[in-house]
Short mmCIF file of C-alpha atoms in Angstrom, two decimals:
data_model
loop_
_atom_site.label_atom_id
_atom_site.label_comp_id
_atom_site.label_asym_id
_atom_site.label_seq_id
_atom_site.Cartn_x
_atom_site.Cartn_y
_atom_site.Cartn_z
CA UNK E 455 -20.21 -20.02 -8.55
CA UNK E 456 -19.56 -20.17 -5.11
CA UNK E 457 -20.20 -16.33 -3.26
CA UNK E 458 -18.02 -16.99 -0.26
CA UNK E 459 -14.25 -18.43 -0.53
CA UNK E 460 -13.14 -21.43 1.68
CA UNK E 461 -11.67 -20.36 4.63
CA UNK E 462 -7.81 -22.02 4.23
CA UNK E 463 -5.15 -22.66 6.90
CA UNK E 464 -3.51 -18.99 5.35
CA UNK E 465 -6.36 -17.44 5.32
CA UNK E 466 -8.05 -17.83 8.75
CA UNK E 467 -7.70 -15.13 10.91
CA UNK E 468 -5.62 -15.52 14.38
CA UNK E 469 -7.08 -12.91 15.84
CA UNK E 470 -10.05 -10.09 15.96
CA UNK E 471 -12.25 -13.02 14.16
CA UNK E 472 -14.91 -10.17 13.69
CA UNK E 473 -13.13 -8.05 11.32
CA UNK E 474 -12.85 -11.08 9.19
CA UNK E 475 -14.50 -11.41 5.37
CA UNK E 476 -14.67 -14.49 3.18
CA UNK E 477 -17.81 -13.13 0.56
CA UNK E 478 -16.62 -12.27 -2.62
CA UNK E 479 -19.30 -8.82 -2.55
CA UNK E 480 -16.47 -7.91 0.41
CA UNK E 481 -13.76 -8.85 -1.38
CA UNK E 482 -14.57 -7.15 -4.56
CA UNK E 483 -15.73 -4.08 -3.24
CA UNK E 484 -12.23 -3.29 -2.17
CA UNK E 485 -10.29 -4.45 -4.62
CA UNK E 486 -12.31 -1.85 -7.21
CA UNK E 487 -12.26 1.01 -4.28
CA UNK E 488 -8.46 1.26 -5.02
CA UNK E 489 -6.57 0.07 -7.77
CA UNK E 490 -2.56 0.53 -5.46
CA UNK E 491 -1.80 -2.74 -4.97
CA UNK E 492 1.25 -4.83 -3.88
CA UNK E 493 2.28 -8.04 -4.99
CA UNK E 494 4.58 -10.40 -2.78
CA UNK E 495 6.78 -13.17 -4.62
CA UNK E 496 9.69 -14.89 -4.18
CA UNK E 497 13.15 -15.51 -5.68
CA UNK E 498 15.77 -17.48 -4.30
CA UNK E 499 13.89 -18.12 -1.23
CA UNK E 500 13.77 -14.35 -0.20
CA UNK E 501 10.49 -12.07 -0.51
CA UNK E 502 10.41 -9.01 -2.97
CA UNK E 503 7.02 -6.82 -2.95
CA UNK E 504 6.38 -4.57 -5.92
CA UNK E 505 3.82 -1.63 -5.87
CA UNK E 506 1.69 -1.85 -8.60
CA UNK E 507 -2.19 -1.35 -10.12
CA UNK E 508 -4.48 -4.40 -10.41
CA UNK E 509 -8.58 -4.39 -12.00
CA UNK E 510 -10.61 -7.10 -11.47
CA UNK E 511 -12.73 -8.60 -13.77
CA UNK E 512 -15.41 -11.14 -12.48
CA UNK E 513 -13.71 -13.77 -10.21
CA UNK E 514 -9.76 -13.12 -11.51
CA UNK E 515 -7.33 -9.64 -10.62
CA UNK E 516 -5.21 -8.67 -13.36
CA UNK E 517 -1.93 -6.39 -12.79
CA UNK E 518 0.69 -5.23 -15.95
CA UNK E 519 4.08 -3.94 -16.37
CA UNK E 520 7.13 -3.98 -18.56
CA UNK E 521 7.89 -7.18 -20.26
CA UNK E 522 11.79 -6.54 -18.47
CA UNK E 523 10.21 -6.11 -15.46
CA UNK E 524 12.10 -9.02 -12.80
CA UNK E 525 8.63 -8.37 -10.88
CA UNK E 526 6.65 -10.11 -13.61
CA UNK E 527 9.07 -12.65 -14.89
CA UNK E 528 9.53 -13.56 -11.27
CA UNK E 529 5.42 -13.90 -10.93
CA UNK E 530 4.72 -15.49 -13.78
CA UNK E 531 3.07 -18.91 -13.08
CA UNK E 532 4.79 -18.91 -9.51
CA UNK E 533 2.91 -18.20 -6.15
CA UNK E 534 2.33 -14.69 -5.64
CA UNK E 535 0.16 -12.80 -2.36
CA UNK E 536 -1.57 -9.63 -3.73
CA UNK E 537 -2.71 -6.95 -1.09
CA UNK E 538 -4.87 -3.92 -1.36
CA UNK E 539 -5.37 -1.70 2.16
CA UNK E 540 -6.89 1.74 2.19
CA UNK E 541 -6.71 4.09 5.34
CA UNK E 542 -9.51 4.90 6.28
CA UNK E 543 -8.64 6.87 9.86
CA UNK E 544 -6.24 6.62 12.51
CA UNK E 545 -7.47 4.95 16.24
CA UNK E 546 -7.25 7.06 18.70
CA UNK E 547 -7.59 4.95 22.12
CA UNK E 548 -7.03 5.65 25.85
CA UNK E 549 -4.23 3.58 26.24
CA UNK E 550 -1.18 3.29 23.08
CA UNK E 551 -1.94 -1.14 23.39
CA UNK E 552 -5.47 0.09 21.68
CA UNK E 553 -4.48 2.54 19.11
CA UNK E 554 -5.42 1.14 15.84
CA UNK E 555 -6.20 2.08 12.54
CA UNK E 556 -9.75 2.04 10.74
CA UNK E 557 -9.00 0.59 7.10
CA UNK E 558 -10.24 -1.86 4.54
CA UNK E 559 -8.42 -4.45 3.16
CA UNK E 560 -7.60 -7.45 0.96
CA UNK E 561 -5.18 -10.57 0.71
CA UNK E 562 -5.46 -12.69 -2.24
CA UNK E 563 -3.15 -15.99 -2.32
CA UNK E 564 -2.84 -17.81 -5.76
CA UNK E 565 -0.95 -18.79 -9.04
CA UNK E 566 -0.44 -16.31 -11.12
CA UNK E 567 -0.45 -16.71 -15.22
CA UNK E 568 0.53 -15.17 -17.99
CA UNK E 569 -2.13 -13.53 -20.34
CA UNK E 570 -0.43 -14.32 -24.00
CA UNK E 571 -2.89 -14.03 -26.44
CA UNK E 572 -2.62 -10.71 -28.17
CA UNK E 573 -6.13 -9.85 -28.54
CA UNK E 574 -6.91 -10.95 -24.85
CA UNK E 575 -4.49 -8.43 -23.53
CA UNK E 576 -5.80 -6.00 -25.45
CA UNK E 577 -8.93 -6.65 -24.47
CA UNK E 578 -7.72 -6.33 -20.71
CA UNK E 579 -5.61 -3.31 -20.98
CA UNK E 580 -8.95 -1.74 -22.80
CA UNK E 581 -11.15 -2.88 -19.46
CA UNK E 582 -8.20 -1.36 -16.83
CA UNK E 583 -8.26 1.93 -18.62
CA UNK E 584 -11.91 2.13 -18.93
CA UNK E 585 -12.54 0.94 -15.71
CA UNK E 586 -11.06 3.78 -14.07
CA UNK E 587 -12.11 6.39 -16.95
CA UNK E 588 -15.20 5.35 -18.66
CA UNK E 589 -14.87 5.41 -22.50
CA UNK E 590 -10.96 6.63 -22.80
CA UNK E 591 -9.27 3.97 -24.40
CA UNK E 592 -11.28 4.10 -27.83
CA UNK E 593 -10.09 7.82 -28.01
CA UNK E 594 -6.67 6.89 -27.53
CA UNK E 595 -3.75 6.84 -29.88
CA UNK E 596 -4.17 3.55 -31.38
CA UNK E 597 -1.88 0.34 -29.74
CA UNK E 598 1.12 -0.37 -31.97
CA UNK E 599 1.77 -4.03 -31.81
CA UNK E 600 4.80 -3.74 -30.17
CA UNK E 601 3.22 -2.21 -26.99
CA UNK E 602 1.60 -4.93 -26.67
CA UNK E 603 5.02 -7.03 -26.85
CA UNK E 604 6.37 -4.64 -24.40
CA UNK E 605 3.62 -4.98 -21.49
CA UNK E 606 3.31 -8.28 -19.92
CA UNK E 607 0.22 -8.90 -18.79
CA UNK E 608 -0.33 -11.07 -14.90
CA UNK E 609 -3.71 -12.41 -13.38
CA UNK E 610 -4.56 -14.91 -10.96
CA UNK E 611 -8.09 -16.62 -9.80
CA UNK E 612 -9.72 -15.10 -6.81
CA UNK E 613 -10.25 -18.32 -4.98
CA UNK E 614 -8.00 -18.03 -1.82
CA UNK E 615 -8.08 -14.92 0.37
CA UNK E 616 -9.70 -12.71 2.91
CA UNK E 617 -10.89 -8.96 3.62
CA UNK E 618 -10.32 -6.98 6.43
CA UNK E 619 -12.05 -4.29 7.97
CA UNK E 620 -12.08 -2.17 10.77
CA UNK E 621 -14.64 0.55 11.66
CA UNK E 622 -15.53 2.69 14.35
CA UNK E 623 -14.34 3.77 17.76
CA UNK E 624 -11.73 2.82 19.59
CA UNK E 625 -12.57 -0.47 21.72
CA UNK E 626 -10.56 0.36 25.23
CA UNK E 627 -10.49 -1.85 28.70
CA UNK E 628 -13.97 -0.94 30.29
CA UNK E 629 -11.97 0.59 32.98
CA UNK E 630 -10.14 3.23 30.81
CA UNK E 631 -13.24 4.73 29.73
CA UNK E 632 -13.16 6.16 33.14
CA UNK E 633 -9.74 8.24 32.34
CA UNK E 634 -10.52 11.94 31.21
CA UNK E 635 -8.43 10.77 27.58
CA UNK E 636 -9.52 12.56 24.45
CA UNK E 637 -10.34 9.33 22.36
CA UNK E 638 -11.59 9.28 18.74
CA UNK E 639 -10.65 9.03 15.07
CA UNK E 640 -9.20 10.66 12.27
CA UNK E 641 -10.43 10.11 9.26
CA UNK E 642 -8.42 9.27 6.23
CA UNK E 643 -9.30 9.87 2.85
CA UNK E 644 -8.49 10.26 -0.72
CA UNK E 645 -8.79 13.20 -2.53
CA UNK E 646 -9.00 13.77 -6.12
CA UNK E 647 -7.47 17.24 -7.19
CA UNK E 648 -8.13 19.47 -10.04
CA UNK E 649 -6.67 17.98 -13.21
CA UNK E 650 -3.09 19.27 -14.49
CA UNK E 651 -3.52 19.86 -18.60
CA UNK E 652 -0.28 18.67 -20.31
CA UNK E 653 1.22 22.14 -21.17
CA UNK E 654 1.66 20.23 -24.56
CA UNK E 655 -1.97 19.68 -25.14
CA UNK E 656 -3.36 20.83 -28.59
CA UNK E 657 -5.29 24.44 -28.95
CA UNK E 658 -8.84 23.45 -28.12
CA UNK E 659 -8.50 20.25 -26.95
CA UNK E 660 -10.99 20.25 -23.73
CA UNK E 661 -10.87 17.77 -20.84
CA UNK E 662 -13.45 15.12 -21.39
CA UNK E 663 -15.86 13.74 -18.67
CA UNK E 664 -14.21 10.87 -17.54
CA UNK E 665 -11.08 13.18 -16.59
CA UNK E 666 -13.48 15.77 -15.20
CA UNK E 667 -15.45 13.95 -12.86
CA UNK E 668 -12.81 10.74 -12.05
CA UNK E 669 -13.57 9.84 -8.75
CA UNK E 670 -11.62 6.79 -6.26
CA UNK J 773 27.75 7.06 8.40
CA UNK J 774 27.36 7.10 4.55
CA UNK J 775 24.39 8.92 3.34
CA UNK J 776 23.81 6.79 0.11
CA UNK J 777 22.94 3.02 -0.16
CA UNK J 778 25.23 0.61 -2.35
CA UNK J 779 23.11 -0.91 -5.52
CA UNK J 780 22.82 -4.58 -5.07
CA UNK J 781 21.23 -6.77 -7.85
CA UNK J 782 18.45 -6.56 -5.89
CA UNK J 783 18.01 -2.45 -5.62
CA UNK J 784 19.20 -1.92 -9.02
CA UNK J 785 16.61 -0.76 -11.54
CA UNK J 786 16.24 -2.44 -14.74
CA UNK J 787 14.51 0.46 -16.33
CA UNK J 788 13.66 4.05 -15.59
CA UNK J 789 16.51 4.87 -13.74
CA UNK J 790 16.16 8.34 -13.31
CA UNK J 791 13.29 7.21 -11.62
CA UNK J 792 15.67 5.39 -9.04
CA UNK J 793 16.93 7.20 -5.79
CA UNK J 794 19.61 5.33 -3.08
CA UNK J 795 20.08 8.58 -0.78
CA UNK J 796 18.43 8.46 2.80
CA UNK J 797 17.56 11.68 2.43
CA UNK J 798 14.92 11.31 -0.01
CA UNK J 799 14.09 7.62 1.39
CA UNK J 800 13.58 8.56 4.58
CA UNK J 801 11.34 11.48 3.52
CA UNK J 802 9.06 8.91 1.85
CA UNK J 803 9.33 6.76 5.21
CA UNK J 804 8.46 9.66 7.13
CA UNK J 805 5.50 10.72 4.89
CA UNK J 806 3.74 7.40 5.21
CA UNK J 807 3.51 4.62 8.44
CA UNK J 808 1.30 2.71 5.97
CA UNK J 809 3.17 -0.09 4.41
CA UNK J 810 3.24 -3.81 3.17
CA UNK J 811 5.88 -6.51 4.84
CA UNK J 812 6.35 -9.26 2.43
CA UNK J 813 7.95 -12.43 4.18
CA UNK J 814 7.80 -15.93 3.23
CA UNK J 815 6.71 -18.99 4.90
CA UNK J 816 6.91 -22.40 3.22
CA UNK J 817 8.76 -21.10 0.17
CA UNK J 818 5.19 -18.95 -0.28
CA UNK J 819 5.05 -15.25 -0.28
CA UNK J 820 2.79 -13.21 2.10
CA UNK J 821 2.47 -9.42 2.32
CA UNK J 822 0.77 -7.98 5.07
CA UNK J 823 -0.07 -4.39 5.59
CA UNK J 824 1.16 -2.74 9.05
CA UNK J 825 2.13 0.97 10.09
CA UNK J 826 6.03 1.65 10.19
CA UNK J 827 8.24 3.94 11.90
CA UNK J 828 11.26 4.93 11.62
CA UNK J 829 14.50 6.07 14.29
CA UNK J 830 17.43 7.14 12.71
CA UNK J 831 18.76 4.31 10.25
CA UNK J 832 16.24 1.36 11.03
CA UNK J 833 12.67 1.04 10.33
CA UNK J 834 10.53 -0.49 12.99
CA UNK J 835 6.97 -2.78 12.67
CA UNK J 836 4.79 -3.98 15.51
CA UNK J 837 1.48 -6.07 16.09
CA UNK J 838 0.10 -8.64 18.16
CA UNK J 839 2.51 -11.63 19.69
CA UNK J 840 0.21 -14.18 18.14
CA UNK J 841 0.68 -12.41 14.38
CA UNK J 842 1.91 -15.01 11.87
CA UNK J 843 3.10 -12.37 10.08
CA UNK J 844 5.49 -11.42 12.92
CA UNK J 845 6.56 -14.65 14.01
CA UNK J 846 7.31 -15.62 10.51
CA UNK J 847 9.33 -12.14 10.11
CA UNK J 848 11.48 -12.58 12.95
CA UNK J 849 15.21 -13.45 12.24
CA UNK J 850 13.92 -13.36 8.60
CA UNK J 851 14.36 -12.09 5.41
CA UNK J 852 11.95 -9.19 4.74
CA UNK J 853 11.01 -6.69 2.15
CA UNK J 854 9.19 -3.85 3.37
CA UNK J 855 7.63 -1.20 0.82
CA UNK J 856 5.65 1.61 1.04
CA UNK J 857 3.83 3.75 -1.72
CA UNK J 858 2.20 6.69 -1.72
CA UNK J 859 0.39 7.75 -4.82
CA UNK J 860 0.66 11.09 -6.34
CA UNK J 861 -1.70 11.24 -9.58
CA UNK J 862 -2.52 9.17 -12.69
CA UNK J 863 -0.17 9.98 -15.50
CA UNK J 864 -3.25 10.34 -18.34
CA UNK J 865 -0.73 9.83 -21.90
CA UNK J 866 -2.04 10.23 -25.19
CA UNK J 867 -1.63 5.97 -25.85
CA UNK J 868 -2.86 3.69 -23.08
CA UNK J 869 1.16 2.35 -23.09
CA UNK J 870 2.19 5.46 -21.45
CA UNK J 871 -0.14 5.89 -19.01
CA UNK J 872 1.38 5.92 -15.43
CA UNK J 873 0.81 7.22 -11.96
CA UNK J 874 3.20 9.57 -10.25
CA UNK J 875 4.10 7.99 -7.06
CA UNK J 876 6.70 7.81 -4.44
CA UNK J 877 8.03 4.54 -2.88
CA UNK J 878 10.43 2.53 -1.18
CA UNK J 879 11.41 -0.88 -1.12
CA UNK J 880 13.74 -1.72 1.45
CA UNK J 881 15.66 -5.12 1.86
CA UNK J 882 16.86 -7.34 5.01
CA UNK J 883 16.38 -9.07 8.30
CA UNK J 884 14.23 -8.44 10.75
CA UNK J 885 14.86 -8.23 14.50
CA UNK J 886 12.89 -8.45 17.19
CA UNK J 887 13.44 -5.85 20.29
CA UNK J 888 13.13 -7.97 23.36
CA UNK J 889 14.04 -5.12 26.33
CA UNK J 890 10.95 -4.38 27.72
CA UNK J 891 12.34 -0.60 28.29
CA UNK J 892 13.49 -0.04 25.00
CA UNK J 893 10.08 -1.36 23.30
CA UNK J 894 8.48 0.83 25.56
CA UNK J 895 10.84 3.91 23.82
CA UNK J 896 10.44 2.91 20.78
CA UNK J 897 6.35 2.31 20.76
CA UNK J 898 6.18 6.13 22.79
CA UNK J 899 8.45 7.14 19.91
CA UNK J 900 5.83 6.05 17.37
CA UNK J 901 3.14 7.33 18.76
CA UNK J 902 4.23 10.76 19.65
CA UNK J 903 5.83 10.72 15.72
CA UNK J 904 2.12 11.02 14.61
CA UNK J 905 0.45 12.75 17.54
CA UNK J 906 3.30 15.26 19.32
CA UNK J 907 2.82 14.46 23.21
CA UNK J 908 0.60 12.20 22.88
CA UNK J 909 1.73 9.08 24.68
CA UNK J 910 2.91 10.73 27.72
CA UNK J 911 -1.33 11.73 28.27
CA UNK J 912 -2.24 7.71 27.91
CA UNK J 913 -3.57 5.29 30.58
CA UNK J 914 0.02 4.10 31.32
CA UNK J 915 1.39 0.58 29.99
CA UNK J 916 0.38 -2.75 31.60
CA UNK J 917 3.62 -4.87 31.66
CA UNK J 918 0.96 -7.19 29.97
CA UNK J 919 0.29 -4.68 26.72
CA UNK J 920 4.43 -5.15 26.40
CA UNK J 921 4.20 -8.91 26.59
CA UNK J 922 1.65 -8.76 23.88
CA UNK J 923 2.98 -6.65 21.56
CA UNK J 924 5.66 -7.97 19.29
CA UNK J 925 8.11 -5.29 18.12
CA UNK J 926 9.91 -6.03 15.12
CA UNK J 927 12.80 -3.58 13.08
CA UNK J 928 15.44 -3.77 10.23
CA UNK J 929 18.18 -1.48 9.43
CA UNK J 930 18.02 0.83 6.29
CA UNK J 931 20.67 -0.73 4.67
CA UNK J 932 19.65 -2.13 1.01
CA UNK J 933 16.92 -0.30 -0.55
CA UNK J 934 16.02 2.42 -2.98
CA UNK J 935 13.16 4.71 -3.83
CA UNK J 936 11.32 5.29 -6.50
CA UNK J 937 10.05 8.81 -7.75
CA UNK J 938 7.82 9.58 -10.75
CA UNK J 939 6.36 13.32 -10.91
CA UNK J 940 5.55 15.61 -13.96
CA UNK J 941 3.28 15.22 -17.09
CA UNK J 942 3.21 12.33 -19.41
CA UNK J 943 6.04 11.15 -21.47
CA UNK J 944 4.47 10.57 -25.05
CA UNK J 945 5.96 9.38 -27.99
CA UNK J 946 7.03 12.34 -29.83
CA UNK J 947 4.47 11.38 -32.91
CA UNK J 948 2.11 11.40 -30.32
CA UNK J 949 2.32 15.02 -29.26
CA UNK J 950 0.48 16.42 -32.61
CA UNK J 951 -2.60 14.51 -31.73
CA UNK J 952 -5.98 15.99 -30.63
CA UNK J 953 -5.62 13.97 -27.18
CA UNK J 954 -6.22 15.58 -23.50
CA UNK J 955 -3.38 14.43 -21.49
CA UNK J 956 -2.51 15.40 -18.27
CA UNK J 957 -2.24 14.78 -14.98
CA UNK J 958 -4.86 13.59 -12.19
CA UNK J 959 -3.53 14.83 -8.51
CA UNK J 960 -4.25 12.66 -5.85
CA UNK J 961 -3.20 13.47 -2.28
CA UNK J 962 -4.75 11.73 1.01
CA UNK J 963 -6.83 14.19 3.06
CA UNK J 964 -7.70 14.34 7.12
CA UNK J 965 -11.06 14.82 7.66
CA UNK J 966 -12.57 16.29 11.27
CA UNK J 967 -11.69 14.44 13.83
CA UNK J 968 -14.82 12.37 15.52
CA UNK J 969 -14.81 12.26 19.47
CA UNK J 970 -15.31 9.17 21.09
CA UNK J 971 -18.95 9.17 21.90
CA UNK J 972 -17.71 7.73 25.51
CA UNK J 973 -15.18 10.75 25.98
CA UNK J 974 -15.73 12.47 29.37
CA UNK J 975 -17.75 15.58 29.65
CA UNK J 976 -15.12 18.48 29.42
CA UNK J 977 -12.36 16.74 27.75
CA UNK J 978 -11.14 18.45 24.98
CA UNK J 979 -9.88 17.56 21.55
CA UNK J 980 -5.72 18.16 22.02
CA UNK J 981 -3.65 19.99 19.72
CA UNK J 982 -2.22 17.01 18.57
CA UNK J 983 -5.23 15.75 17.23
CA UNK J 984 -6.58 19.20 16.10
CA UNK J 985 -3.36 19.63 14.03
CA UNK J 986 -2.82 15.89 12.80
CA UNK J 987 -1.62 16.03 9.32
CA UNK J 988 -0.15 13.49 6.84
#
């Protein structure tokens, strides 16, 4: 298994060559840091993009939904481009031409297929939850079949994309450094809050570990 | 000026339709709250997302980047869908089918144009800048006619679009309710951390109020 994906004529970057990542340890490292993705396909030669959660699982991504969704019937063994980007700070520069953001991020090109088998997709669902919160899917309510009829379940390969990153302090024209400009970043990050009990919760029912100490 | 978009077949929602909003009012709140988005476009019948920041003045939503972009000349004169998400929290349901996250997004449908006056992309980019950071631009090393060449500016009117809302705890099966299961909700809201000076800022310059009060 190759640890670094061919560089393709979509893939290579036009510009800021630095910032650049073909290594899968890049790649992957993103795409767990934040499951938000969005998916790009096409229908009747026009572009639709749907927000939606993705998991990876060695070399493929995986993303789910209703089976009436026109997102997944539309994706289903057609091309698809699947983006993650996290903010990681806002650029502050000495001129507005070098205002940028700091921020981490993925494009994945592909085929994407349908996962049919029902104990497969069970299988997967079981991983996404479990990913996220260790150990809550076995404590679940158990899956009727027909949720499994009702979820369609998408992946593609990870064979054909790039990373992105962007760290640090603003890069400005030598000259500009000269100007008496407050430059800088912001950071960006996400924050996990204090988990909401359903008010319909059972008497004595306590929040378990993996709610309690979930972390993105 | 009507205040609510018309559902096409491409806006309308195929499930969850309370979930479904088509006033500007609440999607230009969701615009406002977030520059972070994802421009889908296509290019050889193939889909391609690619994150940028967006603005928006009045009724049309505005992108920028590099001249050399693909993703910008491909967008020009183009069809585009442009979305942007902001999570909320992760819906934790007493059955892995009901798990969700509460989110807000927008996906907004049409054709890009390019701005081409060299005074009015000069507006427009002080109006984005000074959106985030109050005052900001009018402090900044002053434009190069050069910066102008090299910065594409690209915008669409908010014509065909909707958001998307989900808040609130899970929605269980009824059956569901009388089992020992935590549920709940998982808040997650994006943070701004201390700003970090330049370490080649000027002795005596200090940090402005529109970076000390930056929020998102």
């Amino acid at each position: 298994m190759t640890q670094t994906l061919d560089i393709t004529d979509r893939t290579r970057l036009r510009r800021s060559h630095e910032r650049g990542h073909f290594d899968r340890e890049t790649i992957n490292a993103i795409l767990d840091a934040q499951p938000m993705c969005s998916v790009g396909y096409v229908i009747d030669h026009k572009p639709y993009v749907t927000p939606t959660l993705q998991w990876r699982e060695g070399n493929h991504v995986y993303w789910h939904g209703s089976s009436a969704s026109r997102a997944l019937r539309n994706s289903r063994d057609a091309e698809v481009c699947l983006t993650v980007s996290i903010l990681d700070g806002f650029v502050m520069a000495r001129s507005g031409m070098h205002h940028s953001v700091n921020s981490r991020s993925v494009m994945l090109f592909g085929r994407a297929f349908k996962v049919e088998d029902p104990a497969e997709k069970h299988a997967k669902l079981a991983r996404f939850v479990n990913g996220l919160f260790p150990g809550r899917y076995e404590g679940l309510r158990e899956e009727h079949a027909q949720d499994l009829k009702a979820t369609t379940l998408l992946g593609m390969e990870i064979a054909e994309g790039s990373a992105k990153i962007r760290t640090g302090p603003p890069k400005d024209e030598e000259a500009d450094y000269e100007l008496p400009i407050w430059a800088g970043v912001i950071p960006v990050t996400t924050t996990v809050g204090t988990p909401e009990p359903d008010p319909r919760n059972l008497p004595g029912v306590e929040m378990p570990e993996h709610i309690r100490k979930f972390r993105l």
